[in-house]
Amino acid sequence: MSEHSTTPGTDAKVGGAPDLTSVENTVAPTSDTVRVEHAVAESERTSRGAGLMSGSFGRNIGLVVALLIICAVGVVTAGDRFASIDNMVTIVRFASIVGVVSIGMTFVIISGGIDLSVGAMVALASVWASTFATQNMAEDTHWPIMVFAALAVGGACGLVNGVLIAYGNIVPFIMTLAMLASARGLAEIISERRTQIVRVQGFKDFWSSDILGVPLLVVIFALVAVGGWVLLNRTTFGRRTLAVGGNPEAARLAGINVKRHTVWVYVLVGLCCGLAALMYLARTSTGSSTHGTLLELDAIAAVVIGGTLLTGGRGTIVGTVIGVLIFSTLSNVFVLNNQDSSTQAVAKGLIIVVAVLLQQRLARRSTTT
């Protein structure tokens, strides 16, 4: 006696005719279908691997390789003079000031902007923090007054840039170019084109100190880099920065206040410039209107080398840090081999051109895949 199982939807219609529309047809896979499925799976694995190497991980690996090649050249050409621990510390200390400004510049460029005034803002902040009046206040109260002055000047300059760019609809290139001229000129007026000596001993003792044998300037650079990475990759501010740089109109429609966010991005780079000014004061014990000359070019170059798109919407803090170290190490190798600054400038220009060409190639590849 056989058992009959009835499934839903297979009940007979009136007259005993079966409901053929509810019958599921299963077709056994053919060998061609299996081959196609295997090919698709292999293609997906390949594309994932290619995407990994063409993404930020692959770019950072390429930067590390480039840095190691420069180090190898330094060891071959300069020997122990390059490979010594003291020289490694010198390289990182030299990179610290440019590195702090470059972290702020990374956010600006990711958001689709540019800032040509960072060097001038550093000069103005260093002069303002080291004026006779500011140092007198620091001696009467405490040296953090100088720190507050530098950060306030940098933040204020960034605020002016951001407000006029976002709400005045001035092109970032033009606005920051105007700030470059204005801030540098104001620094010259305040200092009367004289070098101002830092005489507050507490300030000099703190900012020239070491932490576990590591110079404070290097520690500050490391802390700013870590903070920048967290801000870009683990906060709403970072996600909004990427969104604004990728497509401002889409970001606005998604509920992001694009104008206000643009202001905050420029305030951020201004604060980085104020901190860099304090680092200049610590390293040279002087405030001068010449501080930060061409710093904007070094910062933009490091950011571009690090893989941040000049058109905005993509960038990494890790790449920027490696880009700063590449330029700092390259300059150190040139100095140890008695090469003049003109040769360094030519080499730096060639590196920037190659980096931009690689960016364009990667951008075309990403749009075609």
CSV table of C-alpha atoms in Angstrom, one decimal:
chain,number,residue,atom,x,y,z
A,1,MET,CA,0.0,0.0,0.0
A,2,SER,CA,1.7,3.2,-1.2
A,3,GLU,CA,1.8,6.5,0.8
A,4,HIS,CA,0.6,9.6,-1.0
A,5,SER,CA,1.8,13.1,0.3
A,6,THR,CA,0.0,16.2,-0.6
A,7,THR,CA,1.7,19.5,-0.8
A,8,PRO,CA,-0.1,22.9,-0.7
A,9,GLY,CA,-1.1,24.2,-4.0
A,10,THR,CA,-1.4,20.8,-5.6
A,11,ASP,CA,-5.1,20.2,-4.8
A,12,ALA,CA,-7.1,19.1,-7.8
A,13,LYS,CA,-9.3,21.6,-9.5
A,14,VAL,CA,-13.0,21.1,-10.2
A,15,GLY,CA,-13.3,18.1,-12.3
A,16,GLY,CA,-10.2,16.4,-10.9
A,17,ALA,CA,-7.7,18.2,-13.2
A,18,PRO,CA,-4.4,18.9,-11.5
A,19,ASP,CA,-3.2,22.5,-11.0
A,20,LEU,CA,-0.3,22.5,-13.4
A,21,THR,CA,0.6,26.1,-12.6
A,22,SER,CA,1.8,25.2,-9.1
A,23,VAL,CA,4.1,22.5,-10.2
A,24,GLU,CA,7.8,23.4,-9.7
A,25,ASN,CA,10.1,22.3,-12.5
A,26,THR,CA,13.7,21.5,-11.5
A,27,VAL,CA,16.3,21.3,-14.2
A,28,ALA,CA,19.5,19.6,-13.5
A,29,PRO,CA,22.5,21.8,-14.1
A,30,THR,CA,24.4,21.1,-17.3
A,31,SER,CA,28.2,21.1,-17.7
A,32,ASP,CA,28.1,24.5,-19.5
A,33,THR,CA,26.2,26.0,-16.5
A,34,VAL,CA,28.7,24.6,-14.1
A,35,ARG,CA,31.6,26.0,-16.1
A,36,VAL,CA,29.9,29.5,-16.3
A,37,GLU,CA,29.3,29.5,-12.5
A,38,HIS,CA,33.0,28.6,-11.9
A,39,ALA,CA,34.1,31.3,-14.2
A,40,VAL,CA,32.0,33.9,-12.5
A,41,ALA,CA,33.2,32.9,-9.1
A,42,GLU,CA,36.8,33.0,-10.2
A,43,SER,CA,36.2,36.4,-11.8
A,44,GLU,CA,34.8,37.7,-8.5
A,45,ARG,CA,37.8,36.5,-6.6
A,46,THR,CA,40.1,38.1,-9.1
A,47,SER,CA,38.2,41.4,-9.0
A,48,ARG,CA,38.3,41.4,-5.2
A,49,GLY,CA,42.0,40.9,-5.2
A,50,ALA,CA,42.5,43.5,-7.9
A,51,GLY,CA,40.3,45.9,-6.0
A,52,LEU,CA,42.3,45.3,-2.8
A,53,MET,CA,45.6,46.1,-4.5
A,54,SER,CA,44.2,49.1,-6.4
A,55,GLY,CA,42.6,50.5,-3.3
A,56,SER,CA,44.1,52.3,-0.3
A,57,PHE,CA,46.0,49.1,0.8
A,58,GLY,CA,47.7,48.6,-2.5
A,59,ARG,CA,48.6,52.3,-2.8
A,60,ASN,CA,50.0,52.4,0.7
A,61,ILE,CA,52.1,49.3,0.0
A,62,GLY,CA,53.5,51.0,-3.1
A,63,LEU,CA,54.4,54.1,-1.0
A,64,VAL,CA,56.2,51.9,1.6
A,65,VAL,CA,58.2,50.3,-1.2
A,66,ALA,CA,59.1,53.7,-2.5
A,67,LEU,CA,60.2,54.8,0.9
A,68,LEU,CA,62.3,51.7,1.4
A,69,ILE,CA,64.0,52.3,-2.0
A,70,ILE,CA,64.9,55.8,-1.0
A,71,CYS,CA,66.3,54.5,2.3
A,72,ALA,CA,68.3,51.9,0.4
A,73,VAL,CA,69.8,54.7,-1.8
A,74,GLY,CA,70.6,56.6,1.3
A,75,VAL,CA,72.4,53.7,2.9
A,76,VAL,CA,74.4,53.0,-0.3
A,77,THR,CA,75.4,56.7,-0.9
A,78,ALA,CA,75.8,57.9,2.7
A,79,GLY,CA,76.4,54.8,4.7
A,80,ASP,CA,76.3,55.1,8.4
A,81,ARG,CA,75.6,58.8,8.3
A,82,PHE,CA,72.2,57.9,6.9
A,83,ALA,CA,71.5,54.7,8.8
A,84,SER,CA,72.3,56.1,12.3
A,85,ILE,CA,69.6,56.4,14.9
A,86,ASP,CA,70.3,60.1,15.3
A,87,ASN,CA,69.7,60.7,11.6
A,88,MET,CA,66.5,58.7,11.7
A,89,VAL,CA,65.3,61.0,14.5
A,90,THR,CA,66.4,64.0,12.5
A,91,ILE,CA,64.3,62.9,9.5
A,92,VAL,CA,61.1,62.4,11.6
A,93,ARG,CA,61.7,65.7,13.5
A,94,PHE,CA,62.1,67.5,10.2
A,95,ALA,CA,58.9,65.9,8.9
A,96,SER,CA,56.9,66.7,12.0
A,97,ILE,CA,55.9,70.3,11.2
A,98,VAL,CA,55.0,69.5,7.5
A,99,GLY,CA,53.2,66.4,8.7
A,100,VAL,CA,50.9,68.3,11.1
A,101,VAL,CA,49.9,70.8,8.4
A,102,SER,CA,49.5,67.9,5.9
A,103,ILE,CA,47.0,66.1,8.1
A,104,GLY,CA,44.8,69.2,8.1
A,105,MET,CA,45.4,69.7,4.4
A,106,THR,CA,44.2,66.1,3.8
A,107,PHE,CA,40.8,66.9,5.1
A,108,VAL,CA,40.6,70.1,3.0
A,109,ILE,CA,41.5,68.3,-0.2
A,110,ILE,CA,39.2,65.3,0.5
A,111,SER,CA,36.3,67.8,0.9
A,112,GLY,CA,37.1,69.1,-2.6
A,113,GLY,CA,38.9,72.3,-1.6
A,114,ILE,CA,42.5,73.5,-1.4
A,115,ASP,CA,44.4,75.8,0.9
A,116,LEU,CA,47.4,77.8,-0.3
A,117,SER,CA,47.6,79.9,2.8
A,118,VAL,CA,48.9,77.4,5.3
A,119,GLY,CA,52.4,78.7,5.2
A,120,ALA,CA,51.3,82.3,5.7
A,121,MET,CA,49.0,81.3,8.6
A,122,VAL,CA,51.9,79.5,10.3
A,123,ALA,CA,54.0,82.7,10.0
A,124,LEU,CA,51.3,84.9,11.4
A,125,ALA,CA,50.6,82.6,14.3
A,126,SER,CA,54.3,82.3,15.2
A,127,VAL,CA,54.7,86.1,15.1
A,128,TRP,CA,51.6,86.8,17.1
A,129,ALA,CA,52.5,84.2,19.8
A,130,SER,CA,56.0,85.6,20.2
A,131,THR,CA,55.2,89.4,20.3
A,132,PHE,CA,56.5,91.4,23.2
A,133,ALA,CA,53.0,91.8,24.6
A,134,THR,CA,52.1,88.1,24.3
A,135,GLN,CA,55.4,87.0,26.0
A,136,ASN,CA,54.9,89.6,28.8
A,137,MET,CA,51.4,88.1,29.4
A,138,ALA,CA,53.0,84.6,29.4
A,139,GLU,CA,55.6,85.7,32.0
A,140,ASP,CA,53.0,87.3,34.2
A,141,THR,CA,50.6,84.3,34.1
A,142,HIS,CA,51.8,81.2,32.4
A,143,TRP,CA,53.3,80.1,29.0
A,144,PRO,CA,50.1,78.4,27.7
A,145,ILE,CA,49.0,82.0,26.8
A,146,MET,CA,51.4,81.6,23.8
A,147,VAL,CA,49.8,78.3,22.9
A,148,PHE,CA,46.4,79.8,23.0
A,149,ALA,CA,47.5,82.8,20.9
A,150,ALA,CA,48.9,80.6,18.2
A,151,LEU,CA,45.9,78.3,18.0
A,152,ALA,CA,43.5,81.2,18.1
A,153,VAL,CA,45.2,83.0,15.2
A,154,GLY,CA,45.3,79.8,13.1
A,155,GLY,CA,41.7,78.9,13.9
A,156,ALA,CA,40.6,82.5,13.1
A,157,CYS,CA,42.3,82.5,9.7
A,158,GLY,CA,40.8,79.2,8.9
A,159,LEU,CA,37.4,80.5,9.9
A,160,VAL,CA,37.7,83.5,7.6
A,161,ASN,CA,38.7,81.2,4.7
A,162,GLY,CA,35.8,78.8,5.4
A,163,VAL,CA,33.1,81.4,5.8
A,164,LEU,CA,34.0,83.3,2.6
A,165,ILE,CA,34.4,80.1,0.6
A,166,ALA,CA,31.2,78.5,1.9
A,167,TYR,CA,28.9,81.5,2.3
A,168,GLY,CA,30.6,84.0,0.0
A,169,ASN,CA,31.0,81.5,-2.8
A,170,ILE,CA,34.6,82.4,-3.4
A,171,VAL,CA,36.6,79.8,-5.2
A,172,PRO,CA,39.0,78.1,-2.6
A,173,PHE,CA,42.0,78.7,-4.8
A,174,ILE,CA,41.3,82.5,-5.0
A,175,MET,CA,40.3,82.9,-1.3
A,176,THR,CA,43.3,81.1,0.1
A,177,LEU,CA,45.6,82.9,-2.3
A,178,ALA,CA,44.2,86.2,-0.9
A,179,MET,CA,44.7,84.9,2.7
A,180,LEU,CA,48.3,83.9,1.8
A,181,ALA,CA,49.1,87.5,0.8
A,182,SER,CA,47.2,89.0,3.6
A,183,ALA,CA,48.5,86.8,6.5
A,184,ARG,CA,52.1,87.1,5.3
A,185,GLY,CA,51.8,90.8,5.0
A,186,LEU,CA,50.2,91.2,8.4
A,187,ALA,CA,53.0,89.1,9.9
A,188,GLU,CA,55.5,91.4,8.4
A,189,ILE,CA,53.7,94.4,9.8
A,190,ILE,CA,53.4,93.1,13.3
A,191,SER,CA,57.1,91.9,13.5
A,192,GLU,CA,58.4,94.9,11.5
A,193,ARG,CA,60.2,92.2,9.5
A,194,ARG,CA,62.4,91.4,12.5
A,195,THR,CA,63.0,88.0,14.1
A,196,GLN,CA,61.3,87.8,17.5
A,197,ILE,CA,63.2,85.8,20.1
A,198,VAL,CA,61.3,83.5,22.4
A,199,ARG,CA,62.4,84.4,25.9
A,200,VAL,CA,59.8,82.5,28.0
A,201,GLN,CA,61.9,79.8,29.6
A,202,GLY,CA,59.0,77.6,30.6
A,203,PHE,CA,57.7,77.4,27.0
A,204,LYS,CA,61.2,76.5,25.7
A,205,ASP,CA,61.8,73.9,28.3
A,206,PHE,CA,58.4,72.1,27.6
A,207,TRP,CA,58.4,72.2,23.9
A,208,SER,CA,62.1,71.1,23.5
A,209,SER,CA,61.7,68.2,25.9
A,210,ASP,CA,61.7,64.5,25.2
A,211,ILE,CA,59.3,61.8,26.1
A,212,LEU,CA,61.0,58.4,26.7
A,213,GLY,CA,63.9,59.7,24.5
A,214,VAL,CA,61.5,60.7,21.7
A,215,PRO,CA,61.4,64.5,20.9
A,216,LEU,CA,58.1,66.1,21.8
A,217,LEU,CA,57.7,67.4,18.2
A,218,VAL,CA,57.7,63.8,16.9
A,219,VAL,CA,55.2,62.8,19.6
A,220,ILE,CA,52.9,65.6,18.6
A,221,PHE,CA,53.1,64.6,14.9
A,222,ALA,CA,52.2,61.0,15.9
A,223,LEU,CA,49.3,62.1,18.0
A,224,VAL,CA,47.9,64.4,15.3
A,225,ALA,CA,48.2,61.6,12.8
A,226,VAL,CA,46.4,59.1,15.0
A,227,GLY,CA,43.7,61.7,15.8
A,228,GLY,CA,43.3,62.5,12.1
A,229,TRP,CA,42.9,58.8,11.2
A,230,VAL,CA,40.2,58.3,13.9
A,231,LEU,CA,38.5,61.5,12.8
A,232,LEU,CA,38.4,60.5,9.2
A,233,ASN,CA,37.6,56.8,9.5
A,234,ARG,CA,35.6,56.4,12.7
A,235,THR,CA,33.5,59.5,13.0
A,236,THR,CA,30.5,61.2,11.4
A,237,PHE,CA,32.7,64.2,10.6
A,238,GLY,CA,35.0,62.0,8.4
A,239,ARG,CA,32.2,60.4,6.6
A,240,ARG,CA,30.6,63.7,5.9
A,241,THR,CA,34.0,65.1,4.6
A,242,LEU,CA,34.2,62.2,2.1
A,243,ALA,CA,30.6,62.7,1.1
A,244,VAL,CA,31.0,66.5,0.5
A,245,GLY,CA,34.1,65.9,-1.5
A,246,GLY,CA,32.6,63.1,-3.6
A,247,ASN,CA,29.3,64.8,-4.5
A,248,PRO,CA,28.3,68.0,-2.7
A,249,GLU,CA,24.8,68.0,-4.1
A,250,ALA,CA,24.1,64.4,-3.1
A,251,ALA,CA,25.5,65.2,0.4
A,252,ARG,CA,23.1,68.2,0.7
A,253,LEU,CA,20.2,66.0,-0.4
A,254,ALA,CA,21.2,63.5,2.2
A,255,GLY,CA,20.8,66.1,4.9
A,256,ILE,CA,24.4,67.3,5.4
A,257,ASN,CA,24.9,71.0,5.9
A,258,VAL,CA,27.6,71.3,3.3
A,259,LYS,CA,28.4,75.0,3.9
A,260,ARG,CA,28.8,74.6,7.6
A,261,HIS,CA,30.9,71.5,7.2
A,262,THR,CA,33.2,73.3,4.8
A,263,VAL,CA,33.7,76.0,7.4
A,264,TRP,CA,34.7,73.4,10.0
A,265,VAL,CA,37.2,71.8,7.6
A,266,TYR,CA,39.0,75.0,7.1
A,267,VAL,CA,39.0,75.8,10.8
A,268,LEU,CA,40.6,72.4,11.3
A,269,VAL,CA,43.5,73.1,9.0
A,270,GLY,CA,43.9,76.5,10.6
A,271,LEU,CA,44.3,74.9,14.0
A,272,CYS,CA,46.9,72.5,12.5
A,273,CYS,CA,48.7,75.6,11.3
A,274,GLY,CA,48.6,77.2,14.8
A,275,LEU,CA,50.1,74.0,16.2
A,276,ALA,CA,52.8,74.0,13.5
A,277,ALA,CA,53.6,77.6,14.5
A,278,LEU,CA,54.2,76.4,18.1
A,279,MET,CA,56.5,73.7,16.7
A,280,TYR,CA,58.4,76.3,14.7
A,281,LEU,CA,58.8,78.4,17.9
A,282,ALA,CA,60.1,75.3,19.7
A,283,ARG,CA,62.6,74.3,17.0
A,284,THR,CA,64.0,77.7,16.3
A,285,SER,CA,63.2,79.7,19.5
A,286,THR,CA,62.0,82.5,17.1
A,287,GLY,CA,58.9,83.9,15.6
A,288,SER,CA,59.3,85.2,12.1
A,289,SER,CA,57.3,86.3,9.1
A,290,THR,CA,59.5,84.0,7.0
A,291,HIS,CA,58.3,80.8,8.8
A,292,GLY,CA,56.4,78.4,6.6
A,293,THR,CA,57.7,79.7,3.3
A,294,LEU,CA,56.5,77.3,0.6
A,295,LEU,CA,55.0,75.0,3.3
A,296,GLU,CA,51.8,74.8,1.3
A,297,LEU,CA,53.6,73.2,-1.6
A,298,ASP,CA,55.2,70.6,0.7
A,299,ALA,CA,51.9,69.8,2.3
A,300,ILE,CA,50.0,69.5,-0.9
A,301,ALA,CA,52.7,67.4,-2.4
A,302,ALA,CA,52.7,65.0,0.6
A,303,VAL,CA,48.9,64.7,0.4
A,304,VAL,CA,48.9,64.0,-3.3
A,305,ILE,CA,51.7,61.5,-3.0
A,306,GLY,CA,49.7,59.8,-0.3
A,307,GLY,CA,46.9,59.0,-2.7
A,308,THR,CA,44.4,61.7,-1.9
A,309,LEU,CA,42.5,62.8,-5.0
A,310,LEU,CA,42.8,66.5,-5.8
A,311,THR,CA,39.2,66.3,-7.0
A,312,GLY,CA,38.1,65.2,-3.6
A,313,GLY,CA,36.1,62.3,-2.2
A,314,ARG,CA,39.0,60.0,-1.5
A,315,GLY,CA,42.1,60.1,0.7
A,316,THR,CA,44.0,58.4,3.6
A,317,ILE,CA,45.8,59.7,6.6
A,318,VAL,CA,48.2,56.8,6.4
A,319,GLY,CA,49.1,57.7,2.9
A,320,THR,CA,49.7,61.3,3.8
A,321,VAL,CA,52.1,60.3,6.7
A,322,ILE,CA,54.1,58.1,4.3
A,323,GLY,CA,54.2,60.8,1.7
A,324,VAL,CA,55.6,63.2,4.3
A,325,LEU,CA,58.2,60.7,5.3
A,326,ILE,CA,59.1,60.1,1.6
A,327,PHE,CA,59.9,63.8,1.0
A,328,SER,CA,61.7,64.2,4.4
A,329,THR,CA,63.9,61.2,3.7
A,330,LEU,CA,64.5,62.3,0.1
A,331,SER,CA,65.6,65.7,1.3
A,332,ASN,CA,67.9,64.1,3.9
A,333,VAL,CA,69.5,61.9,1.3
A,334,PHE,CA,70.2,65.0,-0.9
A,335,VAL,CA,71.7,66.9,2.0
A,336,LEU,CA,74.0,64.1,3.0
A,337,ASN,CA,75.2,63.8,-0.6
A,338,ASN,CA,75.8,67.6,-0.8
A,339,GLN,CA,73.1,68.2,-3.4
A,340,ASP,CA,71.8,71.7,-3.6
A,341,SER,CA,68.2,72.8,-3.0
A,342,SER,CA,67.6,73.3,-6.7
A,343,THR,CA,68.1,69.6,-7.4
A,344,GLN,CA,65.8,68.7,-4.6
A,345,ALA,CA,63.1,70.9,-6.1
A,346,VAL,CA,63.4,69.3,-9.5
A,347,ALA,CA,63.2,65.8,-7.9
A,348,LYS,CA,60.2,66.8,-5.9
A,349,GLY,CA,58.4,68.2,-8.9
A,350,LEU,CA,59.0,65.0,-10.9
A,351,ILE,CA,57.6,62.9,-8.0
A,352,ILE,CA,54.5,65.1,-7.9
A,353,VAL,CA,53.9,64.7,-11.7
A,354,VAL,CA,54.3,61.0,-11.5
A,355,ALA,CA,51.9,60.8,-8.6
A,356,VAL,CA,49.2,62.7,-10.4
A,357,LEU,CA,49.6,60.6,-13.5
A,358,LEU,CA,49.2,57.5,-11.4
A,359,GLN,CA,46.1,59.0,-9.8
A,360,GLN,CA,44.5,59.6,-13.2
A,361,ARG,CA,45.3,56.1,-14.4
A,362,LEU,CA,43.8,54.5,-11.3
A,363,ALA,CA,40.7,56.8,-11.6
A,364,ARG,CA,40.2,55.7,-15.2
A,365,ARG,CA,40.6,52.0,-14.2
A,366,SER,CA,38.1,52.4,-11.4
A,367,THR,CA,35.5,53.9,-13.7
A,368,THR,CA,35.8,51.2,-16.3
A,369,THR,CA,35.5,48.3,-13.8
